[in-house]
């Protein structure tokens, strides 16, 4: 396990622990590194998810960031239907808020 890796979401940095899995590289996206952020990350970020309007609120100290989680998933044209149902929240967060 790798501990206390800083993950940036917009202007906030959160320490996250990772378990590294041996996976095959994804050829269609050169810089694509999938990561799974689960309940520990949501707890660290004090995430509040409003399922009715699809807004996830992350806090850092007294600052707040709101993300519309309904618009965060992108579908790749070559994915089958099962893969399209997976939420790819992290890919979009990285693209929209890290750079």
JSON list of C-alpha atoms in Angstrom, two decimals:
[
{"chain": "A", "resi": 1, "resn": "UNK", "atom": "CA", "xyz": [0.00, 0.00, 0.00]},
{"chain": "A", "resi": 2, "resn": "UNK", "atom": "CA", "xyz": [1.16, 3.49, -0.84]},
{"chain": "A", "resi": 3, "resn": "UNK", "atom": "CA", "xyz": [0.13, 6.00, 1.82]},
{"chain": "A", "resi": 4, "resn": "UNK", "atom": "CA", "xyz": [-0.51, 9.73, 1.86]},
{"chain": "A", "resi": 5, "resn": "UNK", "atom": "CA", "xyz": [-0.37, 10.42, -1.89]},
{"chain": "A", "resi": 6, "resn": "UNK", "atom": "CA", "xyz": [-1.66, 13.93, -2.57]},
{"chain": "A", "resi": 7, "resn": "UNK", "atom": "CA", "xyz": [-4.62, 13.99, -4.97]},
{"chain": "A", "resi": 8, "resn": "UNK", "atom": "CA", "xyz": [-5.58, 17.39, -6.36]},
{"chain": "A", "resi": 9, "resn": "UNK", "atom": "CA", "xyz": [-9.22, 18.24, -7.08]},
{"chain": "A", "resi": 10, "resn": "UNK", "atom": "CA", "xyz": [-9.43, 21.79, -8.40]},
{"chain": "A", "resi": 11, "resn": "UNK", "atom": "CA", "xyz": [-7.47, 23.83, -5.83]},
{"chain": "A", "resi": 12, "resn": "UNK", "atom": "CA", "xyz": [-7.74, 21.28, -3.00]},
{"chain": "A", "resi": 13, "resn": "UNK", "atom": "CA", "xyz": [-5.16, 18.61, -2.15]},
{"chain": "A", "resi": 14, "resn": "UNK", "atom": "CA", "xyz": [-6.17, 15.52, -0.19]},
{"chain": "A", "resi": 15, "resn": "UNK", "atom": "CA", "xyz": [-3.92, 12.76, 1.22]},
{"chain": "A", "resi": 16, "resn": "UNK", "atom": "CA", "xyz": [-5.06, 9.37, -0.12]},
{"chain": "A", "resi": 17, "resn": "UNK", "atom": "CA", "xyz": [-3.84, 5.82, 0.45]},
{"chain": "A", "resi": 18, "resn": "UNK", "atom": "CA", "xyz": [-3.57, 3.52, -2.59]},
{"chain": "A", "resi": 19, "resn": "UNK", "atom": "CA", "xyz": [-3.39, -0.17, -3.24]},
{"chain": "A", "resi": 20, "resn": "UNK", "atom": "CA", "xyz": [-1.50, -0.71, -6.49]},
{"chain": "A", "resi": 21, "resn": "UNK", "atom": "CA", "xyz": [-2.94, -3.33, -8.85]},
{"chain": "A", "resi": 22, "resn": "UNK", "atom": "CA", "xyz": [-1.01, -4.97, -11.66]},
{"chain": "A", "resi": 23, "resn": "UNK", "atom": "CA", "xyz": [-2.94, -4.01, -14.79]},
{"chain": "A", "resi": 24, "resn": "UNK", "atom": "CA", "xyz": [-2.32, -3.87, -18.49]},
{"chain": "A", "resi": 25, "resn": "UNK", "atom": "CA", "xyz": [-1.66, -0.41, -19.98]},
{"chain": "A", "resi": 26, "resn": "UNK", "atom": "CA", "xyz": [-4.52, 1.20, -21.87]},
{"chain": "A", "resi": 27, "resn": "UNK", "atom": "CA", "xyz": [-3.32, 1.70, -25.43]},
{"chain": "A", "resi": 28, "resn": "UNK", "atom": "CA", "xyz": [-6.08, 4.03, -26.61]},
{"chain": "A", "resi": 29, "resn": "UNK", "atom": "CA", "xyz": [-5.23, 6.75, -24.09]},
{"chain": "A", "resi": 30, "resn": "UNK", "atom": "CA", "xyz": [-1.49, 7.41, -23.59]},
{"chain": "A", "resi": 31, "resn": "UNK", "atom": "CA", "xyz": [-1.65, 9.24, -20.23]},
{"chain": "A", "resi": 32, "resn": "UNK", "atom": "CA", "xyz": [-4.70, 7.44, -18.83]},
{"chain": "A", "resi": 33, "resn": "UNK", "atom": "CA", "xyz": [-4.13, 5.95, -15.39]},
{"chain": "A", "resi": 34, "resn": "UNK", "atom": "CA", "xyz": [-7.38, 4.74, -13.84]},
{"chain": "A", "resi": 35, "resn": "UNK", "atom": "CA", "xyz": [-7.71, 5.02, -10.07]},
{"chain": "A", "resi": 36, "resn": "UNK", "atom": "CA", "xyz": [-10.60, 4.12, -7.81]},
{"chain": "A", "resi": 37, "resn": "UNK", "atom": "CA", "xyz": [-11.51, 6.51, -5.04]},
{"chain": "A", "resi": 38, "resn": "UNK", "atom": "CA", "xyz": [-13.97, 4.97, -2.61]},
{"chain": "A", "resi": 39, "resn": "UNK", "atom": "CA", "xyz": [-15.49, 5.60, 0.79]},
{"chain": "A", "resi": 40, "resn": "UNK", "atom": "CA", "xyz": [-12.20, 6.60, 2.49]},
{"chain": "A", "resi": 41, "resn": "UNK", "atom": "CA", "xyz": [-11.66, 9.37, -0.09]},
{"chain": "A", "resi": 42, "resn": "UNK", "atom": "CA", "xyz": [-15.26, 10.56, 0.26]},
{"chain": "A", "resi": 43, "resn": "UNK", "atom": "CA", "xyz": [-14.84, 10.62, 4.05]},
{"chain": "A", "resi": 44, "resn": "UNK", "atom": "CA", "xyz": [-11.52, 12.51, 3.82]},
{"chain": "A", "resi": 45, "resn": "UNK", "atom": "CA", "xyz": [-13.07, 15.13, 1.55]},
{"chain": "A", "resi": 46, "resn": "UNK", "atom": "CA", "xyz": [-16.20, 15.31, 3.74]},
{"chain": "A", "resi": 47, "resn": "UNK", "atom": "CA", "xyz": [-18.20, 14.70, 0.55]},
{"chain": "A", "resi": 48, "resn": "UNK", "atom": "CA", "xyz": [-21.92, 15.36, 0.53]},
{"chain": "A", "resi": 49, "resn": "UNK", "atom": "CA", "xyz": [-23.83, 13.96, -2.45]},
{"chain": "A", "resi": 50, "resn": "UNK", "atom": "CA", "xyz": [-27.29, 15.26, -3.30]},
{"chain": "A", "resi": 51, "resn": "UNK", "atom": "CA", "xyz": [-28.77, 12.45, -5.39]},
{"chain": "A", "resi": 52, "resn": "UNK", "atom": "CA", "xyz": [-31.80, 14.48, -6.43]},
{"chain": "A", "resi": 53, "resn": "UNK", "atom": "CA", "xyz": [-29.85, 17.22, -8.23]},
{"chain": "A", "resi": 54, "resn": "UNK", "atom": "CA", "xyz": [-26.58, 15.30, -8.77]},
{"chain": "A", "resi": 55, "resn": "UNK", "atom": "CA", "xyz": [-24.30, 17.70, -6.93]},
{"chain": "A", "resi": 56, "resn": "UNK", "atom": "CA", "xyz": [-21.33, 16.45, -4.94]},
{"chain": "A", "resi": 57, "resn": "UNK", "atom": "CA", "xyz": [-19.89, 18.92, -2.47]},
{"chain": "A", "resi": 58, "resn": "UNK", "atom": "CA", "xyz": [-16.26, 18.55, -1.32]},
{"chain": "A", "resi": 59, "resn": "UNK", "atom": "CA", "xyz": [-14.83, 20.64, 1.50]},
{"chain": "A", "resi": 60, "resn": "UNK", "atom": "CA", "xyz": [-11.33, 21.58, 2.55]},
{"chain": "A", "resi": 61, "resn": "UNK", "atom": "CA", "xyz": [-11.19, 23.63, 5.72]},
{"chain": "A", "resi": 62, "resn": "UNK", "atom": "CA", "xyz": [-13.72, 26.42, 5.23]},
{"chain": "A", "resi": 63, "resn": "UNK", "atom": "CA", "xyz": [-13.65, 26.20, 1.40]},
{"chain": "A", "resi": 64, "resn": "UNK", "atom": "CA", "xyz": [-16.20, 24.27, -0.66]},
{"chain": "A", "resi": 65, "resn": "UNK", "atom": "CA", "xyz": [-16.19, 22.84, -4.19]},
{"chain": "A", "resi": 66, "resn": "UNK", "atom": "CA", "xyz": [-19.39, 21.68, -5.91]},
{"chain": "A", "resi": 67, "resn": "UNK", "atom": "CA", "xyz": [-19.32, 19.25, -8.83]},
{"chain": "A", "resi": 68, "resn": "UNK", "atom": "CA", "xyz": [-22.24, 18.08, -10.96]},
{"chain": "A", "resi": 69, "resn": "UNK", "atom": "CA", "xyz": [-21.70, 14.32, -10.93]},
{"chain": "A", "resi": 70, "resn": "UNK", "atom": "CA", "xyz": [-24.27, 13.70, -13.68]},
{"chain": "A", "resi": 71, "resn": "UNK", "atom": "CA", "xyz": [-21.98, 15.47, -16.17]},
{"chain": "A", "resi": 72, "resn": "UNK", "atom": "CA", "xyz": [-18.69, 13.95, -15.01]},
{"chain": "A", "resi": 73, "resn": "UNK", "atom": "CA", "xyz": [-18.88, 10.63, -16.85]},
{"chain": "A", "resi": 74, "resn": "UNK", "atom": "CA", "xyz": [-17.59, 10.46, -20.40]},
{"chain": "A", "resi": 75, "resn": "UNK", "atom": "CA", "xyz": [-18.38, 7.60, -22.74]},
{"chain": "A", "resi": 76, "resn": "UNK", "atom": "CA", "xyz": [-15.75, 6.32, -25.10]},
{"chain": "A", "resi": 77, "resn": "UNK", "atom": "CA", "xyz": [-17.10, 5.35, -28.55]},
{"chain": "A", "resi": 78, "resn": "UNK", "atom": "CA", "xyz": [-15.49, 1.88, -28.51]},
{"chain": "A", "resi": 79, "resn": "UNK", "atom": "CA", "xyz": [-16.86, 0.75, -25.14]},
{"chain": "A", "resi": 80, "resn": "UNK", "atom": "CA", "xyz": [-19.58, -1.88, -24.91]},
{"chain": "A", "resi": 81, "resn": "UNK", "atom": "CA", "xyz": [-22.81, -1.18, -22.99]},
{"chain": "A", "resi": 82, "resn": "UNK", "atom": "CA", "xyz": [-21.57, -2.67, -19.71]},
{"chain": "A", "resi": 83, "resn": "UNK", "atom": "CA", "xyz": [-18.49, -0.45, -19.70]},
{"chain": "A", "resi": 84, "resn": "UNK", "atom": "CA", "xyz": [-20.57, 2.64, -20.53]},
{"chain": "A", "resi": 85, "resn": "UNK", "atom": "CA", "xyz": [-22.50, 2.26, -17.30]},
{"chain": "A", "resi": 86, "resn": "UNK", "atom": "CA", "xyz": [-19.35, 2.66, -15.19]},
{"chain": "A", "resi": 87, "resn": "UNK", "atom": "CA", "xyz": [-18.80, 6.08, -13.71]},
{"chain": "A", "resi": 88, "resn": "UNK", "atom": "CA", "xyz": [-15.49, 7.55, -14.79]},
{"chain": "A", "resi": 89, "resn": "UNK", "atom": "CA", "xyz": [-15.52, 10.41, -12.32]},
{"chain": "A", "resi": 90, "resn": "UNK", "atom": "CA", "xyz": [-11.78, 10.61, -11.81]},
{"chain": "A", "resi": 91, "resn": "UNK", "atom": "CA", "xyz": [-10.90, 10.96, -15.52]},
{"chain": "A", "resi": 92, "resn": "UNK", "atom": "CA", "xyz": [-13.10, 14.00, -15.87]},
{"chain": "A", "resi": 93, "resn": "UNK", "atom": "CA", "xyz": [-12.03, 15.54, -12.57]},
{"chain": "A", "resi": 94, "resn": "UNK", "atom": "CA", "xyz": [-8.41, 15.27, -13.63]},
{"chain": "A", "resi": 95, "resn": "UNK", "atom": "CA", "xyz": [-9.09, 16.85, -17.02]},
{"chain": "A", "resi": 96, "resn": "UNK", "atom": "CA", "xyz": [-11.28, 19.68, -15.72]},
{"chain": "A", "resi": 97, "resn": "UNK", "atom": "CA", "xyz": [-9.72, 20.61, -12.40]},
{"chain": "A", "resi": 98, "resn": "UNK", "atom": "CA", "xyz": [-6.06, 19.61, -12.26]},
{"chain": "A", "resi": 99, "resn": "UNK", "atom": "CA", "xyz": [-4.63, 21.51, -15.20]}
]
